[in-house]
Every structure is written in C-alpha cells, then in structure tokens.
Amino acid sequence: MNRPVFAANWKMNNGPTLAREFMKAFIDQFPRQNDRTIVFFPPALSLATVATALGERRDVWLGVQNVHWKDQGAFTGEVSVPIARDAGARVILVGHSERRHVFGETDDETALKCAAVERGGLTPMLCVGEKIEERDAGQAESVVVRQLRTGLSHMTQLATKDIMIAYEPVWAIGTGRTATPADAAAMHGVIRRELASICGDRGRVTPILYGGSVNPGNAKTLLAAADVDGLLVGGASLDASSWLAIVRS
Ligand code: PEP
C-alpha cells in the first residue's frame, strides 16, 4: 500500500471557535508522524484557524472543499485556487457527491476545476462514486470510469503531477451503510487500472481513498483492502476522539 492518507471532510461544520478547540485536542494527542498524511478540509472560513493551530506541522495538510475554476473575478461567494493557495491549502476536494447531487455540479465542471487546481500548483482530490440506482442497474463501474475520465480530461501534466482520487459510493455517504472491503477493493481495482491507462506509471502510485460512513470500528479493515490507500471521512471526523482513533488505524 502507498503511504496512507487520512482526510477529514468537515462539510458545513466547525466554525473558527469549534475548529480551534478541535485542533488543540488533535495536536495535543497526535504527535508528528512520518508514515501517514493527514488532510483537513474545514469550511473556508475556518481555514486560517486550522492553519494557525497547525503551525509547523508539515505532516498535516490543509485543503478546501470546493473551488471555482476561474482564478479571479465577479463570482460572489466563490473561492478560487489562488485564494485557497494563499490561505495555506495544498489539496482541493473536487466533485464531492454533495457538490454533484445537491448543487448540480457536472462532470464537465469537475474537469474545469481539476484543471484550475493543476494550473494553480495544488493537488486535486477528485471524488467519484455511483448512486444506489446506478449500482442496482449494474452501472457502477461505467459511472465511476466516466466521472474519472471526464474529471481528469483537461489536466495536462498527469504523468508528473500529484493527484488523489476518492471513491465514495453515494449510497454510503452519511447513511451508516458502508461498502464492504470487497466492494471497495473491486472498485479501487477498476480505478487503479484506469489511472494506469490515463497517467502511466504515476497511476500505479496515485492515492485512492475510500469514503462513506467510515468510523473507528471499520477503518482498519477498509484500509487493509487491496488498493485502498486512505480514507475520506465526514461524520466521524467531527469528533476529535473518533478521528484520532481513525488516523491511528
Ligand atoms: C464525506 O463527506 O466525504 C463522507 C464520506 O461522509 P461520511 O463519512 O459521513 O459518510
């Protein structure tokens, strides 16, 4: 397995006050580690608080949950890649299922966003995953492959630049229903093969994270599944003790 990546997606939770309290508890109990990478995706307004709390901790990365594909301009309410980079972000979540299915983000928009992240010198974490009706109709693989291929289609430096992929079956996100390690391994294998054909050798070492109702009780077995290089965690990342248990898996 590659060096594991543990990513916390706080979604629309933990404003600056709660973020400061969370990070104090986390930093106090999680000394620097060289064998894993931790990523926090706080809401944009808590990014500076988390960055300040982290200080010199280079083993913990900061990310933003969404960006616009333009670098600047009249886009009220949006955040651009240069702004995210200036605020200390290294990773950008692209195409999270809530962006796709609550806010109507399309595959083509994820492609523009991944290209903007590459242009800005940051790392995209592209999320892919099928809905339950797509899985039941036998379309899970084709949906995931389409999202992956389209999402990466405008990037020009895939052979040399870092990217991350998160497989998050929509039916497992926030539902308490987790994919089995075998389900995860099967889809991660599909993604790994696609990445090898899209990115060449680099595709073999691109981190592929699993996400969907991960908790301290299932983290270890999911992480042990073939081609699972890390975990993207929503609900269970909001409680410092359950997040600590997961990152120690
Ligand atoms: C997520 O938001 O990416 C996620 C996987 O959420 P949860 O862990 O709550 O299912």
Tab-separated table of C-alpha atoms and ligand atoms in Angstrom:
chain	number	residue	atom	x	y	z
A	1	MET	CA	0.000	0.000	0.000
A	2	ASN	CA	1.102	3.603	-0.580
A	3	ARG	CA	1.679	5.847	2.440
A	4	PRO	CA	-1.899	6.151	3.773
A	5	VAL	CA	-3.836	9.406	3.566
A	6	PHE	CA	-6.499	10.217	6.157
A	7	ALA	CA	-8.740	13.104	5.114
A	8	ALA	CA	-11.352	14.831	7.286
A	9	ASN	CA	-14.203	16.499	5.410
A	10	TRP	CA	-15.893	18.760	7.939
A	11	LYS	CA	-18.522	19.903	5.391
A	12	MET	CA	-20.550	22.836	6.832
A	13	ASN	CA	-19.462	22.182	10.433
A	14	ASN	CA	-16.824	23.618	12.795
A	15	GLY	CA	-16.652	27.387	12.529
A	16	PRO	CA	-13.497	29.091	13.840
A	17	THR	CA	-14.339	28.633	17.544
A	18	LEU	CA	-15.057	24.895	17.325
A	19	ALA	CA	-12.217	24.412	14.845
A	20	ARG	CA	-9.747	25.964	17.333
A	21	GLU	CA	-10.960	23.671	20.144
A	22	PHE	CA	-10.844	20.602	17.881
A	23	MET	CA	-7.338	21.353	16.635
A	24	LYS	CA	-5.995	21.899	20.144
A	25	ALA	CA	-7.272	18.459	21.193
A	26	PHE	CA	-5.924	16.888	17.993
A	27	ILE	CA	-2.440	18.445	18.114
A	28	ASP	CA	-2.063	17.639	21.829
A	29	GLN	CA	-2.792	13.960	21.206
A	30	PHE	CA	-1.301	13.358	17.768
A	31	PRO	CA	2.464	13.934	17.600
A	32	ARG	CA	4.180	14.303	14.232
A	33	GLN	CA	4.017	11.093	12.150
A	34	ASN	CA	6.187	10.283	9.156
A	35	ASP	CA	4.311	7.231	7.905
A	36	ARG	CA	0.950	8.812	7.042
A	37	THR	CA	-0.524	12.039	5.691
A	38	ILE	CA	-3.438	13.778	7.392
A	39	VAL	CA	-5.594	16.274	5.490
A	40	PHE	CA	-8.216	18.598	6.951
A	41	PHE	CA	-10.963	20.100	4.785
A	42	PRO	CA	-12.534	22.685	7.100
A	43	PRO	CA	-15.166	25.136	5.879
A	44	ALA	CA	-13.349	28.000	4.095
A	45	LEU	CA	-13.861	30.476	6.942
A	46	SER	CA	-12.080	28.127	9.385
A	47	LEU	CA	-9.031	27.545	7.182
A	48	ALA	CA	-6.932	30.290	8.812
A	49	THR	CA	-7.785	28.986	12.287
A	50	VAL	CA	-6.698	25.453	11.374
A	51	ALA	CA	-3.539	26.756	9.654
A	52	THR	CA	-2.577	28.745	12.758
A	53	ALA	CA	-3.214	25.745	15.029
A	54	LEU	CA	-1.015	23.529	12.842
A	55	GLY	CA	1.983	25.870	12.906
A	56	GLU	CA	4.977	23.962	11.507
A	57	ARG	CA	3.236	20.558	11.304
A	58	ARG	CA	4.103	19.655	7.678
A	59	ASP	CA	2.690	16.130	8.115
A	60	VAL	CA	-0.817	17.610	8.294
A	61	TRP	CA	-2.130	19.226	5.125
A	62	LEU	CA	-4.872	21.756	4.667
A	63	GLY	CA	-7.497	21.630	1.970
A	64	VAL	CA	-10.622	23.389	0.780
A	65	GLN	CA	-13.890	21.643	-0.003
A	66	ASN	CA	-14.664	23.324	-3.320
A	67	VAL	CA	-13.296	25.972	-5.695
A	68	HIS	CA	-14.413	27.884	-8.773
A	69	TRP	CA	-12.487	27.133	-11.954
A	70	LYS	CA	-11.716	30.788	-12.684
A	71	ASP	CA	-8.724	32.322	-10.940
A	72	GLN	CA	-10.476	35.590	-10.061
A	73	GLY	CA	-13.422	37.763	-10.986
A	74	ALA	CA	-17.023	38.678	-10.291
A	75	PHE	CA	-18.192	35.369	-8.758
A	76	THR	CA	-19.806	36.355	-5.485
A	77	GLY	CA	-19.496	33.716	-2.801
A	78	GLU	CA	-16.887	31.622	-4.596
A	79	VAL	CA	-13.294	30.751	-3.686
A	80	SER	CA	-10.553	30.397	-6.321
A	81	VAL	CA	-7.451	28.201	-6.379
A	82	PRO	CA	-5.041	31.168	-5.966
A	83	ILE	CA	-7.039	32.334	-2.926
A	84	ALA	CA	-7.001	28.800	-1.474
A	85	ARG	CA	-3.240	28.543	-2.044
A	86	ASP	CA	-2.638	31.949	-0.458
A	87	ALA	CA	-4.607	30.786	2.605
A	88	GLY	CA	-2.351	27.733	3.010
A	89	ALA	CA	-4.317	24.985	1.208
A	90	ARG	CA	-2.400	22.213	-0.560
A	91	VAL	CA	-5.306	19.987	-1.616
A	92	ILE	CA	-8.679	20.779	-3.192
A	93	LEU	CA	-11.676	18.472	-2.996
A	94	VAL	CA	-13.354	18.326	-6.415
A	95	GLY	CA	-16.704	16.761	-7.285
A	96	HIS	CA	-17.760	15.642	-3.816
A	97	SER	CA	-21.103	13.871	-4.111
A	98	GLU	CA	-22.862	16.694	-2.281
A	99	ARG	CA	-21.493	19.154	-4.849
A	100	ARG	CA	-22.722	16.880	-7.632
A	101	HIS	CA	-26.088	15.821	-6.256
A	102	VAL	CA	-27.151	18.727	-4.017
A	103	PHE	CA	-25.659	21.607	-6.062
A	104	GLY	CA	-25.873	20.059	-9.532
A	105	GLU	CA	-22.152	20.071	-10.358
A	106	THR	CA	-21.495	18.311	-13.661
A	107	ASP	CA	-18.639	16.090	-14.817
A	108	ASP	CA	-17.540	18.910	-17.146
A	109	GLU	CA	-17.344	21.337	-14.231
A	110	THR	CA	-15.207	18.883	-12.260
A	111	ALA	CA	-12.868	18.782	-15.274
A	112	LEU	CA	-12.561	22.593	-15.291
A	113	LYS	CA	-11.918	22.567	-11.543
A	114	CYS	CA	-9.236	19.854	-11.706
A	115	ALA	CA	-7.500	21.818	-14.481
A	116	ALA	CA	-7.647	25.005	-12.380
A	117	VAL	CA	-6.135	23.162	-9.411
A	118	GLU	CA	-3.311	21.829	-11.602
A	119	ARG	CA	-2.706	25.310	-13.057
A	120	GLY	CA	-2.506	26.704	-9.511
A	121	GLY	CA	0.058	24.116	-8.438
A	122	LEU	CA	-2.149	22.371	-5.861
A	123	THR	CA	-3.332	18.757	-5.650
A	124	PRO	CA	-6.896	17.851	-6.638
A	125	MET	CA	-8.685	15.094	-4.728
A	126	LEU	CA	-11.299	14.081	-7.308
A	127	CYS	CA	-14.325	12.303	-5.799
A	128	VAL	CA	-16.159	9.678	-7.823
A	129	GLY	CA	-18.978	7.326	-6.902
A	130	GLU	CA	-22.229	5.841	-8.098
A	131	LYS	CA	-25.782	6.292	-6.782
A	132	ILE	CA	-27.666	3.268	-5.470
A	133	GLU	CA	-29.912	3.082	-8.540
A	134	GLU	CA	-26.841	3.081	-10.772
A	135	ARG	CA	-25.304	0.244	-8.728
A	136	ASP	CA	-28.571	-1.728	-8.813
A	137	ALA	CA	-28.712	-1.272	-12.592
A	138	GLY	CA	-25.189	-2.692	-12.973
A	139	GLN	CA	-23.786	0.704	-13.993
A	140	ALA	CA	-21.497	1.378	-11.029
A	141	GLU	CA	-18.249	0.798	-12.938
A	142	SER	CA	-19.252	2.742	-16.023
A	143	VAL	CA	-20.384	5.727	-13.915
A	144	VAL	CA	-17.152	5.788	-11.919
A	145	VAL	CA	-14.973	5.405	-15.022
A	146	ARG	CA	-16.893	8.217	-16.781
A	147	GLN	CA	-16.529	10.545	-13.769
A	148	LEU	CA	-12.828	9.714	-13.528
A	149	ARG	CA	-12.010	10.094	-17.215
A	150	THR	CA	-14.021	13.296	-17.648
A	151	GLY	CA	-12.797	14.827	-14.369
A	152	LEU	CA	-9.146	14.400	-15.376
A	153	SER	CA	-9.653	15.177	-19.062
A	154	HIS	CA	-8.427	18.816	-19.036
A	155	MET	CA	-5.323	18.153	-16.960
A	156	THR	CA	-2.125	18.262	-18.993
A	157	GLN	CA	0.555	17.082	-16.545
A	158	LEU	CA	-0.903	13.828	-15.255
A	159	ALA	CA	2.333	11.952	-15.841
A	160	THR	CA	4.269	14.192	-13.460
A	161	LYS	CA	1.898	15.950	-11.035
A	162	ASP	CA	0.242	14.584	-7.884
A	163	ILE	CA	-3.444	13.862	-7.838
A	164	MET	CA	-5.634	11.914	-5.412
A	165	ILE	CA	-8.872	10.064	-6.066
A	166	ALA	CA	-11.619	9.355	-3.527
A	167	TYR	CA	-14.095	6.568	-4.272
A	168	GLU	CA	-17.255	7.461	-2.393
A	169	PRO	CA	-20.338	5.430	-3.304
A	170	VAL	CA	-23.196	7.915	-2.849
A	171	TRP	CA	-25.307	5.321	-1.030
A	172	ALA	CA	-22.640	5.034	1.682
A	173	ILE	CA	-22.145	8.722	2.440
A	174	GLY	CA	-23.660	9.809	5.736
A	175	THR	CA	-26.011	6.810	5.709
A	176	GLY	CA	-24.226	4.469	8.120
A	177	ARG	CA	-24.160	1.922	5.272
A	178	THR	CA	-20.531	1.167	4.416
A	179	ALA	CA	-19.249	-0.621	1.338
A	180	THR	CA	-17.695	-3.947	2.284
A	181	PRO	CA	-13.910	-4.166	1.984
A	182	ALA	CA	-14.557	-6.440	-1.040
A	183	ASP	CA	-16.813	-3.797	-2.694
A	184	ALA	CA	-14.175	-1.151	-2.068
A	185	ALA	CA	-11.314	-3.336	-3.344
A	186	ALA	CA	-13.245	-4.204	-6.513
A	187	MET	CA	-13.919	-0.566	-7.438
A	188	HIS	CA	-10.468	0.611	-6.365
A	189	GLY	CA	-9.035	-2.033	-8.703
A	190	VAL	CA	-11.093	-0.612	-11.567
A	191	ILE	CA	-9.912	2.923	-10.719
A	192	ARG	CA	-6.278	1.755	-10.460
A	193	ARG	CA	-6.429	0.183	-13.934
A	194	GLU	CA	-7.994	3.323	-15.404
A	195	LEU	CA	-5.394	5.535	-13.741
A	196	ALA	CA	-2.580	3.411	-15.147
A	197	SER	CA	-4.017	3.865	-18.607
A	198	ILE	CA	-4.609	7.625	-18.135
A	199	CYS	CA	-1.482	8.612	-16.171
A	200	GLY	CA	1.023	5.827	-16.951
A	201	ASP	CA	3.379	4.779	-14.166
A	202	ARG	CA	2.175	7.536	-11.876
A	203	GLY	CA	-1.279	5.966	-11.879
A	204	ARG	CA	0.144	2.996	-10.033
A	205	VAL	CA	1.060	5.136	-7.012
A	206	THR	CA	-1.790	7.661	-7.061
A	207	PRO	CA	-3.534	7.505	-3.671
A	208	ILE	CA	-7.085	6.145	-3.956
A	209	LEU	CA	-9.095	6.869	-0.815
A	210	TYR	CA	-12.329	5.188	0.223
A	211	GLY	CA	-15.121	7.287	1.752
A	212	GLY	CA	-18.606	6.513	3.033
A	213	SER	CA	-19.600	6.006	6.681
A	214	VAL	CA	-16.053	5.233	7.819
A	215	ASN	CA	-15.807	5.015	11.607
A	216	PRO	CA	-13.268	3.814	14.192
A	217	GLY	CA	-14.802	0.322	14.040
A	218	ASN	CA	-14.419	-0.264	10.274
A	219	ALA	CA	-11.417	1.926	9.372
A	220	LYS	CA	-8.767	-0.751	9.809
A	221	THR	CA	-10.472	-3.408	7.683
A	222	LEU	CA	-11.290	-0.938	4.900
A	223	LEU	CA	-7.701	0.265	4.906
A	224	ALA	CA	-6.478	-3.314	4.607
A	225	ALA	CA	-8.461	-3.864	1.373
A	226	ALA	CA	-6.498	-4.026	-1.890
A	227	ASP	CA	-5.775	-0.645	-3.491
A	228	VAL	CA	-7.308	1.307	-0.586
A	229	ASP	CA	-4.636	3.917	0.178
A	230	GLY	CA	-6.538	6.052	2.619
A	231	LEU	CA	-9.883	7.171	3.975
A	232	LEU	CA	-12.036	10.254	3.394
A	233	VAL	CA	-14.210	10.737	6.458
A	234	GLY	CA	-17.192	13.023	7.049
A	235	GLY	CA	-19.294	12.471	10.185
A	236	ALA	CA	-16.694	10.567	12.213
A	237	SER	CA	-14.101	13.305	11.628
A	238	LEU	CA	-16.157	15.817	13.621
A	239	ASP	CA	-15.400	14.218	16.965
A	240	ALA	CA	-11.733	14.509	17.979
A	241	SER	CA	-11.616	11.135	19.736
A	242	SER	CA	-13.172	9.158	16.847
A	243	TRP	CA	-10.960	10.992	14.333
A	244	LEU	CA	-7.874	10.227	16.439
A	245	ALA	CA	-8.872	6.550	16.532
A	246	ILE	CA	-9.227	6.516	12.729
A	247	VAL	CA	-5.914	8.249	11.964
A	248	ARG	CA	-4.153	5.801	14.295
A	249	SER	CA	-5.602	2.821	12.350
B	1	PEP	C1	-17.852	12.503	3.008
B	1	PEP	O1	-18.469	13.508	3.236
B	1	PEP	O2	-16.954	12.541	2.168
B	1	PEP	C2	-18.192	11.272	3.731
B	1	PEP	C3	-17.615	10.166	3.368
B	1	PEP	O3	-19.105	11.377	4.748
B	1	PEP	P1	-19.448	10.254	5.859
B	1	PEP	O4	-18.127	9.746	6.385
B	1	PEP	O5	-20.239	10.974	6.908
B	1	PEP	O6	-20.216	9.173	5.179
